[in-house]
Protein backbone atom coordinates (compact mmCIF):
# COMPACT_ATOMS: atom_id res chain seq x y z
CA UNK A 1 0.00 0.00 0.00
CA UNK A 2 1.44 3.39 -1.01
CA UNK A 3 2.04 5.86 1.83
CA UNK A 4 2.73 9.18 0.02
CA UNK A 5 5.39 10.31 2.52
CA UNK A 6 6.08 14.00 3.09
CA UNK A 7 9.63 15.25 3.76
CA UNK A 8 10.21 16.63 7.26
CA UNK A 9 10.09 20.42 7.56
CA UNK A 10 13.28 22.17 6.47
CA UNK A 11 14.28 19.53 3.91
CA UNK A 12 13.83 19.28 0.15
CA UNK A 13 13.76 16.12 -1.90
CA UNK A 14 14.87 15.02 -5.33
CA UNK A 15 13.75 11.76 -6.89
CA UNK A 16 15.47 10.72 -10.09
CA UNK A 17 15.01 7.57 -12.14
CA UNK A 18 17.58 6.63 -14.76
CA UNK A 19 16.83 3.36 -16.46
CA UNK A 20 15.94 0.85 -13.75
CA UNK A 21 17.51 2.81 -10.86
CA UNK A 22 15.62 5.31 -8.72
CA UNK A 23 17.57 7.55 -6.34
CA UNK A 24 16.04 9.63 -3.55
CA UNK A 25 18.11 12.46 -2.08
CA UNK A 26 17.10 14.61 0.88
CA UNK A 27 18.81 18.00 1.13
CA UNK A 28 19.05 20.28 4.14
CA UNK A 29 18.27 24.01 4.06
CA UNK A 30 21.84 24.79 2.92
CA UNK A 31 21.60 22.31 0.03
CA UNK A 32 23.79 19.69 1.67
CA UNK A 33 22.90 16.02 1.43
CA UNK A 34 21.15 14.88 4.60
CA UNK A 35 20.02 11.41 3.46
CA UNK A 36 19.80 9.23 0.40
CA UNK A 37 18.83 5.80 -0.84
CA UNK A 38 18.36 4.07 -4.15
CA UNK A 39 16.74 1.00 -5.62
CA UNK A 40 17.10 -1.00 -8.79
CA UNK A 41 14.00 -2.54 -10.34
CA UNK A 42 14.44 -6.08 -11.59
CA UNK A 43 11.09 -7.24 -12.96
CA UNK A 44 8.79 -7.85 -10.01
CA UNK A 45 11.62 -7.30 -7.51
CA UNK A 46 13.57 -4.28 -6.30
CA UNK A 47 16.95 -4.15 -4.60
CA UNK A 48 17.48 -1.26 -2.17
CA UNK A 49 20.97 -0.01 -1.39
CA UNK A 50 23.10 3.03 -0.56
CA UNK A 51 20.80 4.02 2.28
CA UNK A 52 22.55 6.61 4.42
CA UNK A 53 21.64 9.49 6.71
CA UNK A 54 24.35 12.03 7.58
CA UNK A 55 25.25 11.97 11.27
CA UNK A 56 23.97 15.52 11.89
CA UNK A 57 20.54 14.60 10.48
CA UNK A 58 19.86 11.27 12.20
CA UNK A 59 16.78 10.62 14.37
CA UNK A 60 14.61 13.01 12.30
CA UNK A 61 12.69 10.49 10.23
CA UNK A 62 14.75 10.90 7.07
CA UNK A 63 15.58 7.20 6.66
CA UNK A 64 11.92 6.34 7.13
CA UNK A 65 10.97 8.97 4.56
CA UNK A 66 13.51 7.72 1.98
CA UNK A 67 12.44 4.08 2.42
CA UNK A 68 8.74 4.89 2.11
CA UNK A 69 9.40 7.01 -0.98
CA UNK A 70 11.31 4.14 -2.59
CA UNK A 71 8.58 1.67 -1.56
CA UNK A 72 5.90 3.82 -3.20
CA UNK A 73 7.95 3.89 -6.42
CA UNK A 74 8.43 0.12 -6.22
CA UNK A 75 4.67 -0.41 -5.97
CA UNK A 76 4.13 1.90 -8.95
CA UNK A 77 6.41 -0.35 -11.04
CA UNK A 78 4.55 -3.50 -10.00
CA UNK A 79 7.17 -4.87 -7.61
CA UNK A 80 6.05 -7.60 -5.24
CA UNK A 81 9.41 -8.33 -3.61
CA UNK A 82 12.03 -6.09 -2.02
CA UNK A 83 15.56 -7.15 -1.11
CA UNK A 84 18.26 -5.29 0.83
CA UNK A 85 21.33 -5.85 2.95
CA UNK A 86 21.24 -4.13 6.32
CA UNK A 87 23.54 -3.16 9.15
CA UNK A 88 22.28 -3.92 12.64
CA UNK A 89 21.38 -0.24 13.08
CA UNK A 90 19.60 -0.09 9.73
CA UNK A 91 17.73 -3.32 10.38
CA UNK A 92 15.80 -1.67 13.20
CA UNK A 93 14.44 0.94 10.77
CA UNK A 94 13.57 -1.61 8.09
CA UNK A 95 11.75 -3.84 10.55
CA UNK A 96 9.57 -0.91 11.69
CA UNK A 97 8.56 -0.56 8.03
CA UNK A 98 7.52 -4.20 7.73
CA UNK A 99 10.71 -5.75 6.33
CA UNK A 100 11.60 -9.20 7.72
CA UNK A 101 15.04 -10.69 8.20
CA UNK A 102 15.45 -13.58 5.80
CA UNK A 103 19.11 -14.52 6.16
CA UNK A 104 22.36 -13.29 7.67
CA UNK A 105 24.79 -11.89 5.11
CA UNK A 106 28.55 -12.29 5.22
CA UNK A 107 30.61 -9.16 4.71
CA UNK A 108 33.25 -9.58 2.04
CA UNK A 109 35.73 -7.13 0.52
CA UNK A 110 37.79 -7.51 -2.64
CA UNK A 111 40.59 -5.09 -3.47
CA UNK A 112 42.68 -6.07 -6.51
PDB file of C-alpha atoms in Angstrom:
ATOM      1  CA  UNK A   1       0.000   0.000   0.000  1.00  0.00           C
ATOM      2  CA  UNK A   2       1.435   3.389  -1.010  1.00  0.00           C
ATOM      3  CA  UNK A   3       2.040   5.858   1.828  1.00  0.00           C
ATOM      4  CA  UNK A   4       2.727   9.183   0.017  1.00  0.00           C
ATOM      5  CA  UNK A   5       5.394  10.310   2.519  1.00  0.00           C
ATOM      6  CA  UNK A   6       6.082  14.004   3.094  1.00  0.00           C
ATOM      7  CA  UNK A   7       9.625  15.252   3.763  1.00  0.00           C
ATOM      8  CA  UNK A   8      10.205  16.630   7.262  1.00  0.00           C
ATOM      9  CA  UNK A   9      10.091  20.418   7.556  1.00  0.00           C
ATOM     10  CA  UNK A  10      13.284  22.168   6.474  1.00  0.00           C
ATOM     11  CA  UNK A  11      14.276  19.534   3.909  1.00  0.00           C
ATOM     12  CA  UNK A  12      13.826  19.283   0.154  1.00  0.00           C
ATOM     13  CA  UNK A  13      13.760  16.121  -1.903  1.00  0.00           C
ATOM     14  CA  UNK A  14      14.871  15.024  -5.335  1.00  0.00           C
ATOM     15  CA  UNK A  15      13.747  11.758  -6.890  1.00  0.00           C
ATOM     16  CA  UNK A  16      15.469  10.724 -10.089  1.00  0.00           C
ATOM     17  CA  UNK A  17      15.012   7.574 -12.142  1.00  0.00           C
ATOM     18  CA  UNK A  18      17.581   6.631 -14.756  1.00  0.00           C
ATOM     19  CA  UNK A  19      16.834   3.355 -16.456  1.00  0.00           C
ATOM     20  CA  UNK A  20      15.935   0.847 -13.751  1.00  0.00           C
ATOM     21  CA  UNK A  21      17.514   2.808 -10.864  1.00  0.00           C
ATOM     22  CA  UNK A  22      15.619   5.306  -8.716  1.00  0.00           C
ATOM     23  CA  UNK A  23      17.571   7.550  -6.344  1.00  0.00           C
ATOM     24  CA  UNK A  24      16.038   9.628  -3.548  1.00  0.00           C
ATOM     25  CA  UNK A  25      18.113  12.459  -2.076  1.00  0.00           C
ATOM     26  CA  UNK A  26      17.099  14.609   0.884  1.00  0.00           C
ATOM     27  CA  UNK A  27      18.808  18.002   1.128  1.00  0.00           C
ATOM     28  CA  UNK A  28      19.048  20.278   4.141  1.00  0.00           C
ATOM     29  CA  UNK A  29      18.275  24.012   4.063  1.00  0.00           C
ATOM     30  CA  UNK A  30      21.843  24.791   2.915  1.00  0.00           C
ATOM     31  CA  UNK A  31      21.596  22.313   0.031  1.00  0.00           C
ATOM     32  CA  UNK A  32      23.792  19.687   1.672  1.00  0.00           C
ATOM     33  CA  UNK A  33      22.905  16.025   1.430  1.00  0.00           C
ATOM     34  CA  UNK A  34      21.152  14.879   4.600  1.00  0.00           C
ATOM     35  CA  UNK A  35      20.018  11.414   3.463  1.00  0.00           C
ATOM     36  CA  UNK A  36      19.797   9.227   0.398  1.00  0.00           C
ATOM     37  CA  UNK A  37      18.831   5.803  -0.844  1.00  0.00           C
ATOM     38  CA  UNK A  38      18.360   4.066  -4.146  1.00  0.00           C
ATOM     39  CA  UNK A  39      16.743   1.001  -5.623  1.00  0.00           C
ATOM     40  CA  UNK A  40      17.096  -0.998  -8.791  1.00  0.00           C
ATOM     41  CA  UNK A  41      13.998  -2.541 -10.343  1.00  0.00           C
ATOM     42  CA  UNK A  42      14.440  -6.085 -11.586  1.00  0.00           C
ATOM     43  CA  UNK A  43      11.094  -7.244 -12.958  1.00  0.00           C
ATOM     44  CA  UNK A  44       8.793  -7.845 -10.011  1.00  0.00           C
ATOM     45  CA  UNK A  45      11.624  -7.300  -7.512  1.00  0.00           C
ATOM     46  CA  UNK A  46      13.568  -4.277  -6.297  1.00  0.00           C
ATOM     47  CA  UNK A  47      16.946  -4.150  -4.604  1.00  0.00           C
ATOM     48  CA  UNK A  48      17.475  -1.258  -2.175  1.00  0.00           C
ATOM     49  CA  UNK A  49      20.966  -0.010  -1.388  1.00  0.00           C
ATOM     50  CA  UNK A  50      23.103   3.027  -0.560  1.00  0.00           C
ATOM     51  CA  UNK A  51      20.802   4.024   2.276  1.00  0.00           C
ATOM     52  CA  UNK A  52      22.551   6.609   4.419  1.00  0.00           C
ATOM     53  CA  UNK A  53      21.641   9.489   6.706  1.00  0.00           C
ATOM     54  CA  UNK A  54      24.349  12.026   7.581  1.00  0.00           C
ATOM     55  CA  UNK A  55      25.248  11.967  11.273  1.00  0.00           C
ATOM     56  CA  UNK A  56      23.975  15.517  11.889  1.00  0.00           C
ATOM     57  CA  UNK A  57      20.535  14.600  10.483  1.00  0.00           C
ATOM     58  CA  UNK A  58      19.858  11.271  12.198  1.00  0.00           C
ATOM     59  CA  UNK A  59      16.783  10.619  14.367  1.00  0.00           C
ATOM     60  CA  UNK A  60      14.613  13.008  12.304  1.00  0.00           C
ATOM     61  CA  UNK A  61      12.687  10.489  10.230  1.00  0.00           C
ATOM     62  CA  UNK A  62      14.749  10.899   7.073  1.00  0.00           C
ATOM     63  CA  UNK A  63      15.575   7.203   6.657  1.00  0.00           C
ATOM     64  CA  UNK A  64      11.925   6.342   7.130  1.00  0.00           C
ATOM     65  CA  UNK A  65      10.973   8.973   4.556  1.00  0.00           C
ATOM     66  CA  UNK A  66      13.508   7.718   1.985  1.00  0.00           C
ATOM     67  CA  UNK A  67      12.443   4.082   2.416  1.00  0.00           C
ATOM     68  CA  UNK A  68       8.736   4.889   2.105  1.00  0.00           C
ATOM     69  CA  UNK A  69       9.400   7.012  -0.982  1.00  0.00           C
ATOM     70  CA  UNK A  70      11.309   4.142  -2.591  1.00  0.00           C
ATOM     71  CA  UNK A  71       8.581   1.668  -1.560  1.00  0.00           C
ATOM     72  CA  UNK A  72       5.902   3.816  -3.202  1.00  0.00           C
ATOM     73  CA  UNK A  73       7.948   3.889  -6.418  1.00  0.00           C
ATOM     74  CA  UNK A  74       8.427   0.117  -6.223  1.00  0.00           C
ATOM     75  CA  UNK A  75       4.669  -0.406  -5.970  1.00  0.00           C
ATOM     76  CA  UNK A  76       4.135   1.900  -8.951  1.00  0.00           C
ATOM     77  CA  UNK A  77       6.405  -0.348 -11.038  1.00  0.00           C
ATOM     78  CA  UNK A  78       4.550  -3.503  -9.996  1.00  0.00           C
ATOM     79  CA  UNK A  79       7.171  -4.865  -7.611  1.00  0.00           C
ATOM     80  CA  UNK A  80       6.048  -7.598  -5.239  1.00  0.00           C
ATOM     81  CA  UNK A  81       9.411  -8.327  -3.606  1.00  0.00           C
ATOM     82  CA  UNK A  82      12.034  -6.093  -2.016  1.00  0.00           C
ATOM     83  CA  UNK A  83      15.563  -7.146  -1.111  1.00  0.00           C
ATOM     84  CA  UNK A  84      18.259  -5.295   0.825  1.00  0.00           C
ATOM     85  CA  UNK A  85      21.325  -5.854   2.946  1.00  0.00           C
ATOM     86  CA  UNK A  86      21.244  -4.127   6.324  1.00  0.00           C
ATOM     87  CA  UNK A  87      23.539  -3.156   9.145  1.00  0.00           C
ATOM     88  CA  UNK A  88      22.281  -3.919  12.641  1.00  0.00           C
ATOM     89  CA  UNK A  89      21.378  -0.238  13.078  1.00  0.00           C
ATOM     90  CA  UNK A  90      19.597  -0.093   9.725  1.00  0.00           C
ATOM     91  CA  UNK A  91      17.727  -3.319  10.378  1.00  0.00           C
ATOM     92  CA  UNK A  92      15.799  -1.668  13.204  1.00  0.00           C
ATOM     93  CA  UNK A  93      14.440   0.935  10.769  1.00  0.00           C
ATOM     94  CA  UNK A  94      13.571  -1.609   8.090  1.00  0.00           C
ATOM     95  CA  UNK A  95      11.746  -3.843  10.555  1.00  0.00           C
ATOM     96  CA  UNK A  96       9.565  -0.912  11.692  1.00  0.00           C
ATOM     97  CA  UNK A  97       8.560  -0.563   8.026  1.00  0.00           C
ATOM     98  CA  UNK A  98       7.524  -4.205   7.729  1.00  0.00           C
ATOM     99  CA  UNK A  99      10.707  -5.746   6.330  1.00  0.00           C
ATOM    100  CA  UNK A 100      11.598  -9.199   7.721  1.00  0.00           C
ATOM    101  CA  UNK A 101      15.041 -10.688   8.204  1.00  0.00           C
ATOM    102  CA  UNK A 102      15.447 -13.581   5.802  1.00  0.00           C
ATOM    103  CA  UNK A 103      19.112 -14.522   6.159  1.00  0.00           C
ATOM    104  CA  UNK A 104      22.356 -13.291   7.673  1.00  0.00           C
ATOM    105  CA  UNK A 105      24.794 -11.895   5.112  1.00  0.00           C
ATOM    106  CA  UNK A 106      28.548 -12.290   5.225  1.00  0.00           C
ATOM    107  CA  UNK A 107      30.607  -9.157   4.709  1.00  0.00           C
ATOM    108  CA  UNK A 108      33.255  -9.576   2.043  1.00  0.00           C
ATOM    109  CA  UNK A 109      35.728  -7.128   0.521  1.00  0.00           C
ATOM    110  CA  UNK A 110      37.791  -7.510  -2.643  1.00  0.00           C
ATOM    111  CA  UNK A 111      40.594  -5.088  -3.469  1.00  0.00           C
ATOM    112  CA  UNK A 112      42.681  -6.066  -6.510  1.00  0.00           C
TER     113      UNK A 112
END
